[in-house]
Short mmCIF file of C-alpha atoms and ligand atoms in Angstrom, two decimals:
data_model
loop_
_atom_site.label_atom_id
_atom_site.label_comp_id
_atom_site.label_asym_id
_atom_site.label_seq_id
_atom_site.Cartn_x
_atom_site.Cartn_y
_atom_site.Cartn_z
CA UNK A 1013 -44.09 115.21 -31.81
CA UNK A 1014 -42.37 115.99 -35.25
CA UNK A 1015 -41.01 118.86 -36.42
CA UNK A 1016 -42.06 118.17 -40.11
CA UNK A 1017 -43.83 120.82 -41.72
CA UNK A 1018 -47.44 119.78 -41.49
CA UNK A 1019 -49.71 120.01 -44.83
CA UNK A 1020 -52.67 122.00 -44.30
CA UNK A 1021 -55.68 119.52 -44.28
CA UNK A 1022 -54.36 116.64 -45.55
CA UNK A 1023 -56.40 113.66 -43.21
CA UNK A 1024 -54.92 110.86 -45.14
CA UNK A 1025 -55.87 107.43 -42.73
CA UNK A 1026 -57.52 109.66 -40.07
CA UNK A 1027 -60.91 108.62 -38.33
CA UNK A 1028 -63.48 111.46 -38.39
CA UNK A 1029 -66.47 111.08 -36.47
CA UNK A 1030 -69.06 114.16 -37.44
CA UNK A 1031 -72.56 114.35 -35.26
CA UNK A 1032 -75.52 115.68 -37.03
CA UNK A 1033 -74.32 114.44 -40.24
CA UNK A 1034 -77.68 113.75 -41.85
CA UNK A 1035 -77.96 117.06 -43.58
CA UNK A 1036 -77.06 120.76 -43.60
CA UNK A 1037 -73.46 121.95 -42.20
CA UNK A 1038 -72.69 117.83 -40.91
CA UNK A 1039 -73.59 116.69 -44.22
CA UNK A 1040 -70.98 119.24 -46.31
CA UNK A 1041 -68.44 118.62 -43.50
CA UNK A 1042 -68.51 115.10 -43.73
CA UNK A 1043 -68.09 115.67 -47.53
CA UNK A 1044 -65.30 117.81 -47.26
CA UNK A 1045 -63.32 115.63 -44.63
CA UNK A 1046 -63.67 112.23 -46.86
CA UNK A 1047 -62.22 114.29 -50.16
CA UNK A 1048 -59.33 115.40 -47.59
CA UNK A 1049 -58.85 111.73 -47.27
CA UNK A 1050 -60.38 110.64 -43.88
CA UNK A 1051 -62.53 107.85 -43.29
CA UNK A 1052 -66.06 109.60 -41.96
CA UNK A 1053 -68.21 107.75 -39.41
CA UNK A 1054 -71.67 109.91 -40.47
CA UNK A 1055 -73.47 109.86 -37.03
CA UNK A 1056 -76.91 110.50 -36.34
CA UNK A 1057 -80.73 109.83 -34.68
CA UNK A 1058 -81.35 107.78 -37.47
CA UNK A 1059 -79.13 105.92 -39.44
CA UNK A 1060 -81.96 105.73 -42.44
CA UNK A 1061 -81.23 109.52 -43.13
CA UNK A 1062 -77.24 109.06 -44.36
CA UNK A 1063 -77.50 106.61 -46.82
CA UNK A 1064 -77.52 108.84 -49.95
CA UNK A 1065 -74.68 110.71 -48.01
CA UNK A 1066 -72.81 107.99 -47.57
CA UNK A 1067 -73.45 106.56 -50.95
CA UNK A 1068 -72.20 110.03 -52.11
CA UNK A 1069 -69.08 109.68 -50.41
CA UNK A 1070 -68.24 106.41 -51.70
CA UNK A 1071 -68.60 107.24 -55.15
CA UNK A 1072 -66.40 110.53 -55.14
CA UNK A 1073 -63.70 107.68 -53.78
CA UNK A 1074 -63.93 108.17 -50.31
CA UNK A 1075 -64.79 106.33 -47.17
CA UNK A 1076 -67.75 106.56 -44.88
CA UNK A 1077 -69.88 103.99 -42.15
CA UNK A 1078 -73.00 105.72 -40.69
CA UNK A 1079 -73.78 105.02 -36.93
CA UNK A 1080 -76.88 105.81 -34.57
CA UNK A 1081 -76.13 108.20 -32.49
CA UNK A 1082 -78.12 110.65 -30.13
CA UNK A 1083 -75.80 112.87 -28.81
CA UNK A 1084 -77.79 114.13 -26.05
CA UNK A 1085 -77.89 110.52 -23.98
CA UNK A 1086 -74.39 109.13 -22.78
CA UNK A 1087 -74.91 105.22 -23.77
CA UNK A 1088 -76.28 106.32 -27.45
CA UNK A 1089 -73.12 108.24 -27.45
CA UNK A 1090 -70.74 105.66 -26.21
CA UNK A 1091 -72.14 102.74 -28.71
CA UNK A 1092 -72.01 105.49 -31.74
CA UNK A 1093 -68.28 105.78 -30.86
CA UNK A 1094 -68.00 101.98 -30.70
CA UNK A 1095 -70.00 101.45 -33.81
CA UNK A 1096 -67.60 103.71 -36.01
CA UNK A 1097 -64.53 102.73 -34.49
CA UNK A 1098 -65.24 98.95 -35.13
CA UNK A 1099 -66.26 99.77 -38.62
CA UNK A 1100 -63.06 102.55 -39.35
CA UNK A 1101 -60.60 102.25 -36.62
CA UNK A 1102 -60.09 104.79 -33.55
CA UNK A 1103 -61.45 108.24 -34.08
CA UNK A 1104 -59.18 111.07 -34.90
CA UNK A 1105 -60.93 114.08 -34.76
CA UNK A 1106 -64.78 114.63 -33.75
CA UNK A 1107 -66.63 117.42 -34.94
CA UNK A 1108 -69.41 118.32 -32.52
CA UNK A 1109 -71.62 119.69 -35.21
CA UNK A 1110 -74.79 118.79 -33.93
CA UNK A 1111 -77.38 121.60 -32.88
CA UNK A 1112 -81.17 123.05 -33.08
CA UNK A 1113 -82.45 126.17 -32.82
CA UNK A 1114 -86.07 126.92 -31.16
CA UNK A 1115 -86.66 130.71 -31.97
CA UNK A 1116 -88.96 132.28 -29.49
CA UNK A 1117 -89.62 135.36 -27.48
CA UNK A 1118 -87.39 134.87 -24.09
CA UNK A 1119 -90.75 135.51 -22.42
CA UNK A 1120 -92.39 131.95 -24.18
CA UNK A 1121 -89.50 130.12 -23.52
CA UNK A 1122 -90.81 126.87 -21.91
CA UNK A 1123 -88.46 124.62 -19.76
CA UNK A 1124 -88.40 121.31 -22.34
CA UNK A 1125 -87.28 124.34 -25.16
CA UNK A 1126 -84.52 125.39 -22.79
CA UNK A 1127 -83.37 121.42 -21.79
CA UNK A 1128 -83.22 120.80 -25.29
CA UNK A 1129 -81.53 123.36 -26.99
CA UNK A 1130 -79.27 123.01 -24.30
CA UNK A 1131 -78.79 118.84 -24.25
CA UNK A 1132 -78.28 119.22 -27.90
CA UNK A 1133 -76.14 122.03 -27.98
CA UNK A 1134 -73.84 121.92 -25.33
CA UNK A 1135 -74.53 118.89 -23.10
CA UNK A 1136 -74.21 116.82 -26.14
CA UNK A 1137 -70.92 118.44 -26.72
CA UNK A 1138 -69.89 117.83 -23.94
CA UNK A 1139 -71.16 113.88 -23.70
CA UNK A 1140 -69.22 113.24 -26.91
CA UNK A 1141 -66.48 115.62 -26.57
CA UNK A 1142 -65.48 113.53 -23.05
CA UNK A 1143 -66.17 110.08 -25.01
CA UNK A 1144 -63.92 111.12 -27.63
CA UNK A 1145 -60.98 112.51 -25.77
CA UNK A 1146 -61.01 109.57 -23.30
CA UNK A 1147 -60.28 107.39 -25.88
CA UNK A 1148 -57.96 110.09 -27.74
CA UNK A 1149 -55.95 110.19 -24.30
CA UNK A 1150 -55.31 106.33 -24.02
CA UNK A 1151 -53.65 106.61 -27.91
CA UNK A 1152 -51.85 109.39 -29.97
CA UNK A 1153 -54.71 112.38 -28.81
CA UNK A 1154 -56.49 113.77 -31.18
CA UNK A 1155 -58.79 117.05 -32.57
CA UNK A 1156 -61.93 118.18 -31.25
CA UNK A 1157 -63.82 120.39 -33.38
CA UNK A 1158 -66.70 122.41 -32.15
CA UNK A 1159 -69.38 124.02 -34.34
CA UNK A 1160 -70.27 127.28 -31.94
CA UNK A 1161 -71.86 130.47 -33.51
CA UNK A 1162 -71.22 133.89 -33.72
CA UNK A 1163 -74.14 133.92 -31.49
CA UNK A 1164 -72.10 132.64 -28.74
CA UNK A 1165 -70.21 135.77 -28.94
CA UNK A 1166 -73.00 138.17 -29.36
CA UNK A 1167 -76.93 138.27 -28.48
CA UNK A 1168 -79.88 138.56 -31.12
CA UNK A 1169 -83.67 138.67 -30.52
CA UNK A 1170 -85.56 135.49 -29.63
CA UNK A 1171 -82.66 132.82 -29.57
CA UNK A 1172 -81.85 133.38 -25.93
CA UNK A 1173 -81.62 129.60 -24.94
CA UNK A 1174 -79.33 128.95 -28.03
CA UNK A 1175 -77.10 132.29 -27.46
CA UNK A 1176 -76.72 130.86 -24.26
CA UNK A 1177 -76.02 127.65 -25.19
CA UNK A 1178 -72.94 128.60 -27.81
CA UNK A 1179 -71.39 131.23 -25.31
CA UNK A 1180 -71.10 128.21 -23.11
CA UNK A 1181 -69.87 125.95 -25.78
CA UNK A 1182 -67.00 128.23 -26.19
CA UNK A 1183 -66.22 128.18 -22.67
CA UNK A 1184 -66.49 124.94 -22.54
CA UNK A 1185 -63.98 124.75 -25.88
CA UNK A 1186 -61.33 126.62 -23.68
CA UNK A 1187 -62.05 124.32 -20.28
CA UNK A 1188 -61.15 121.67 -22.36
CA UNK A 1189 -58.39 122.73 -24.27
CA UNK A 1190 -56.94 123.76 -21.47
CA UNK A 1191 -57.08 120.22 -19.09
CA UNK A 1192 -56.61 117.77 -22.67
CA UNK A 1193 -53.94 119.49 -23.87
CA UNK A 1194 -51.35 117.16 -21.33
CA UNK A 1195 -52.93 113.99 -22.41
CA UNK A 1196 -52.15 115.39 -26.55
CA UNK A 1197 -55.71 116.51 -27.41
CA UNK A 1198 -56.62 119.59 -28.93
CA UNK A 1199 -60.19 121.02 -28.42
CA UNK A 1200 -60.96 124.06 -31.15
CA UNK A 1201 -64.21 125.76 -32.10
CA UNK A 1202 -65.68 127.61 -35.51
CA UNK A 1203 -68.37 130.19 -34.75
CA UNK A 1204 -69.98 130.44 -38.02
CA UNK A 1205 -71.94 133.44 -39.00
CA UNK A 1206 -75.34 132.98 -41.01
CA UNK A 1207 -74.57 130.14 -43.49
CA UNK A 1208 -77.12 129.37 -45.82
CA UNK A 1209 -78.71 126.28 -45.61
CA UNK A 1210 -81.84 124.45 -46.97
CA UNK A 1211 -83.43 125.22 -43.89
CA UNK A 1212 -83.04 128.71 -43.77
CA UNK A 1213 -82.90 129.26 -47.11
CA UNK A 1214 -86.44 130.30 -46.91
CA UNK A 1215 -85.80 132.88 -44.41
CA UNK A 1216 -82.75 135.17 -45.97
CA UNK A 1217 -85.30 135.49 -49.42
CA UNK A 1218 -87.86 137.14 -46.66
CA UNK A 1219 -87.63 140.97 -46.35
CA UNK A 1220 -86.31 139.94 -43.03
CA UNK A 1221 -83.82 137.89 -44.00
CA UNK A 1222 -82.25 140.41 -46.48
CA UNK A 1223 -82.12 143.44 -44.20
CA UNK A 1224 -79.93 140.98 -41.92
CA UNK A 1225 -77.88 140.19 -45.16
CA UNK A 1226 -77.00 143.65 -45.96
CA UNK A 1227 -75.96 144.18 -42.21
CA UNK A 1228 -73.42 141.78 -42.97
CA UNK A 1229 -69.99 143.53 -44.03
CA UNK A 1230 -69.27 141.02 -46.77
CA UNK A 1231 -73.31 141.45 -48.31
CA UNK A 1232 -73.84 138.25 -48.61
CA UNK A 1233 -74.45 135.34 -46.29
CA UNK A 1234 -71.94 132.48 -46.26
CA UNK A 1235 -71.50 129.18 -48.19
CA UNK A 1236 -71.14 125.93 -46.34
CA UNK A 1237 -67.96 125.23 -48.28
CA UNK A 1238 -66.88 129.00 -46.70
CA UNK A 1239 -66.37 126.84 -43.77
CA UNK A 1240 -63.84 124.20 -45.31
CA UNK A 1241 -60.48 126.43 -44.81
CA UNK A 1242 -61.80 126.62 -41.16
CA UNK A 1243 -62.20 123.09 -40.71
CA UNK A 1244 -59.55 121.51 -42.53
CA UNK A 1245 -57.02 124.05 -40.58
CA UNK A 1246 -58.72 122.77 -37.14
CA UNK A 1247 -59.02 118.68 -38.12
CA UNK A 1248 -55.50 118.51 -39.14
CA UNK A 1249 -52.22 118.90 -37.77
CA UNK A 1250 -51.75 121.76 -39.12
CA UNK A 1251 -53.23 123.22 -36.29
CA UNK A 1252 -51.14 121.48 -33.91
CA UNK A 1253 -50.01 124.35 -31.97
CA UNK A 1254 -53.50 125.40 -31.75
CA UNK A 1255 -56.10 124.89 -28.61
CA UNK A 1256 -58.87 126.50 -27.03
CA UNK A 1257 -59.27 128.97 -29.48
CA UNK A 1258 -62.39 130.13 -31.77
CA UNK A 1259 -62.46 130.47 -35.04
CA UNK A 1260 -65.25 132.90 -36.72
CA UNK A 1261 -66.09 132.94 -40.11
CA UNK A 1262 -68.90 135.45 -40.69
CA UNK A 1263 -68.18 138.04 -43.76
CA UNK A 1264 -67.63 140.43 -40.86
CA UNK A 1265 -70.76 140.02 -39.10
CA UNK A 1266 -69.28 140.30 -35.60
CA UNK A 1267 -67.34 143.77 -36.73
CA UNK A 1268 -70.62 145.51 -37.43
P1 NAD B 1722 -79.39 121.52 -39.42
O1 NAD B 1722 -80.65 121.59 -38.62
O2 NAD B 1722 -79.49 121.44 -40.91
O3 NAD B 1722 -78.48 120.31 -38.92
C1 NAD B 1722 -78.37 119.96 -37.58
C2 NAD B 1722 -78.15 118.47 -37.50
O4 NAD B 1722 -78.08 118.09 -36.11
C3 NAD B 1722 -79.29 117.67 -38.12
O5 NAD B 1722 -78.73 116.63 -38.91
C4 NAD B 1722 -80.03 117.09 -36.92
O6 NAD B 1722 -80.67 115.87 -37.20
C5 NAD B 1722 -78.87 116.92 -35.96
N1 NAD B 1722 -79.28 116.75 -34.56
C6 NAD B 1722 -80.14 117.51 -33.85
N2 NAD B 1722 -80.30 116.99 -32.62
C7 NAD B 1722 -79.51 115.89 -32.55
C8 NAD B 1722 -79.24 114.92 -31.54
N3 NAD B 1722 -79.83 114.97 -30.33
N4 NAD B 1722 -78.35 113.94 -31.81
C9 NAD B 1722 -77.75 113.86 -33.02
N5 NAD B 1722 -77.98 114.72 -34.03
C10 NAD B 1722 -78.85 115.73 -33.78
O7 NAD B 1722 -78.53 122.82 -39.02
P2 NAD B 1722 -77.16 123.40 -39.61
O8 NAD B 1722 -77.43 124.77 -40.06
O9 NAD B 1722 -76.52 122.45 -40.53
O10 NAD B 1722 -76.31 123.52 -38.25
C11 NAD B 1722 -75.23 122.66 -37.92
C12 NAD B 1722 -74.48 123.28 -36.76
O11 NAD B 1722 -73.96 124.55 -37.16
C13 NAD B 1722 -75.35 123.54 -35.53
O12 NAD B 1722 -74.61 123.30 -34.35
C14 NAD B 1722 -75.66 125.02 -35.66
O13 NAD B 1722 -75.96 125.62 -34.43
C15 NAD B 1722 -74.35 125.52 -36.24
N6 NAD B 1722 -74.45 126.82 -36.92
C16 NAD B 1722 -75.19 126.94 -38.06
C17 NAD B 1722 -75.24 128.18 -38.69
C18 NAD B 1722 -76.01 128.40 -39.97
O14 NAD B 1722 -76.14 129.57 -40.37
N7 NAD B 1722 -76.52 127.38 -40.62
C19 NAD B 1722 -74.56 129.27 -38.15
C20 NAD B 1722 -73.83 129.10 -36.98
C21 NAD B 1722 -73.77 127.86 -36.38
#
């Protein structure tokens, strides 16, 4: 441990592996972390879908290896982590950015839409949170970075399974920080509020969408480089005397 004053999100020769990196939130993270100087293992399902990412990367200068990775089954998730750090050396930080959403009344939930929001959302966390901080434990530790929701901290219509499914990823975010931080790892999460997306673009233009918008105490939804000052904070060492603790960035949202 050094007593040198750490530079906010400066990731110079850190490994970063990001899940879900394909597109949306993953994709701008992973874009944000290489320009902070880290070397980016892009993981997802299929490794087809992050070659114009990582093409992207590597011509802004930076460095990035895509892997396969499904991050709700244990051996995809333990020959993802193998995969990047053959390819860029032992991971760093993880962000745990991976999630869906299957909107539905509670009452036409099914059982598969409940396993899978909550294999992807928090079992998958959890599957690559462990791989990653076993292997942070045997070295220097590391970061763990959790993508949660404001909806983890409070309910809306027709998203029970995934409500449910953030609330307990930010449990699980202070379970963890709490056992890891002996073996040096620290385990953080960001609930975002509504960040527009491609995929929901659609939806804030709907009446809908921009009734929820003015709700929001900011007026306006958020940016996915609103997100950055969040993530660089958490990824690097500037945070180092931070774990188990949850990060919102929502305009608000959560006050009103
Ligand atoms: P998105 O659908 O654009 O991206 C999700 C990514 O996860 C995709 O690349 C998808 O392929 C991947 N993914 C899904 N299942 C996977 C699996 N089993 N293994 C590996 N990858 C898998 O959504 P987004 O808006 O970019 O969301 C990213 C994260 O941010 C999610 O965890 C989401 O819950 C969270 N979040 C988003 C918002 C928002 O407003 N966009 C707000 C709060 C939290």
């Amino acid at each position: 441990m050094t007593d040198a004053p750490a530079r906010f999100g400066d990731l110079t020769g850190k490994t970063v592996l990001v899940t879900g990196a394909s597109q949306g939130l993953g994709a701008g993270f992973a874009t944000t972390l290489a320009a902070a100087g880290a070397k980016v293992a892009l993981a997802a399902r299929q490794t087809g879908k992050l070659a114009d990412l990582q093409t992207r990367i590597e011509n802004a200068g930076g460095t990035a290896h895509a892997v396969a990775m499904d991050v709700t089954d244990a051996g995809s998730v333990r020959a993802g982590f193998d995969a990047a750090e053959a390819a860029l050396g032992p991971v760093d930080v993880l962000v745990n950015n991976a999630g869906i959403a299957i909107p539905k009344p509670f009452l036409e939930v099914t059982e598969a839409d409940w396993d899978a929001v909550l294999d992807t959302n928090l079992k998958g966390c959890f599957l690559a949170g462990q791989e990653a901080a076993r292997r942070m434990a045997k070295r220097d530790g590391g970061s763990i970075v959790n993508i949660a929701s404001v909806l983890g901290q409070q309910v809306i219509g027709q998203l029970a399974s995934y409500c449910a499914s953030k609330a307990g990823l930010i449990h699980l975010t202070k379970a963890m920080g709490l056992e890891l931080a002996r073996v040096g790892v620290r385990v953080n999460a960001i609930a975002p509020g509504y960040i527009e997306t491609p995929i929901n673009a659609e939806f804030f233009h709907s009446p809908a969408g921009e009734k929820l918008v003015k709700g929001i105490p900011q007026r306006r939804l958020g940016r996915e480089n609103d997100l950055d000052g969040a993530l660089l904070l958490l990824a690097s060492d500037a945070s180092r005397y931070m774990t188990g603790t949850v990060v919102t960035v929502d305009g608000g949202f959560l006050l009103g």
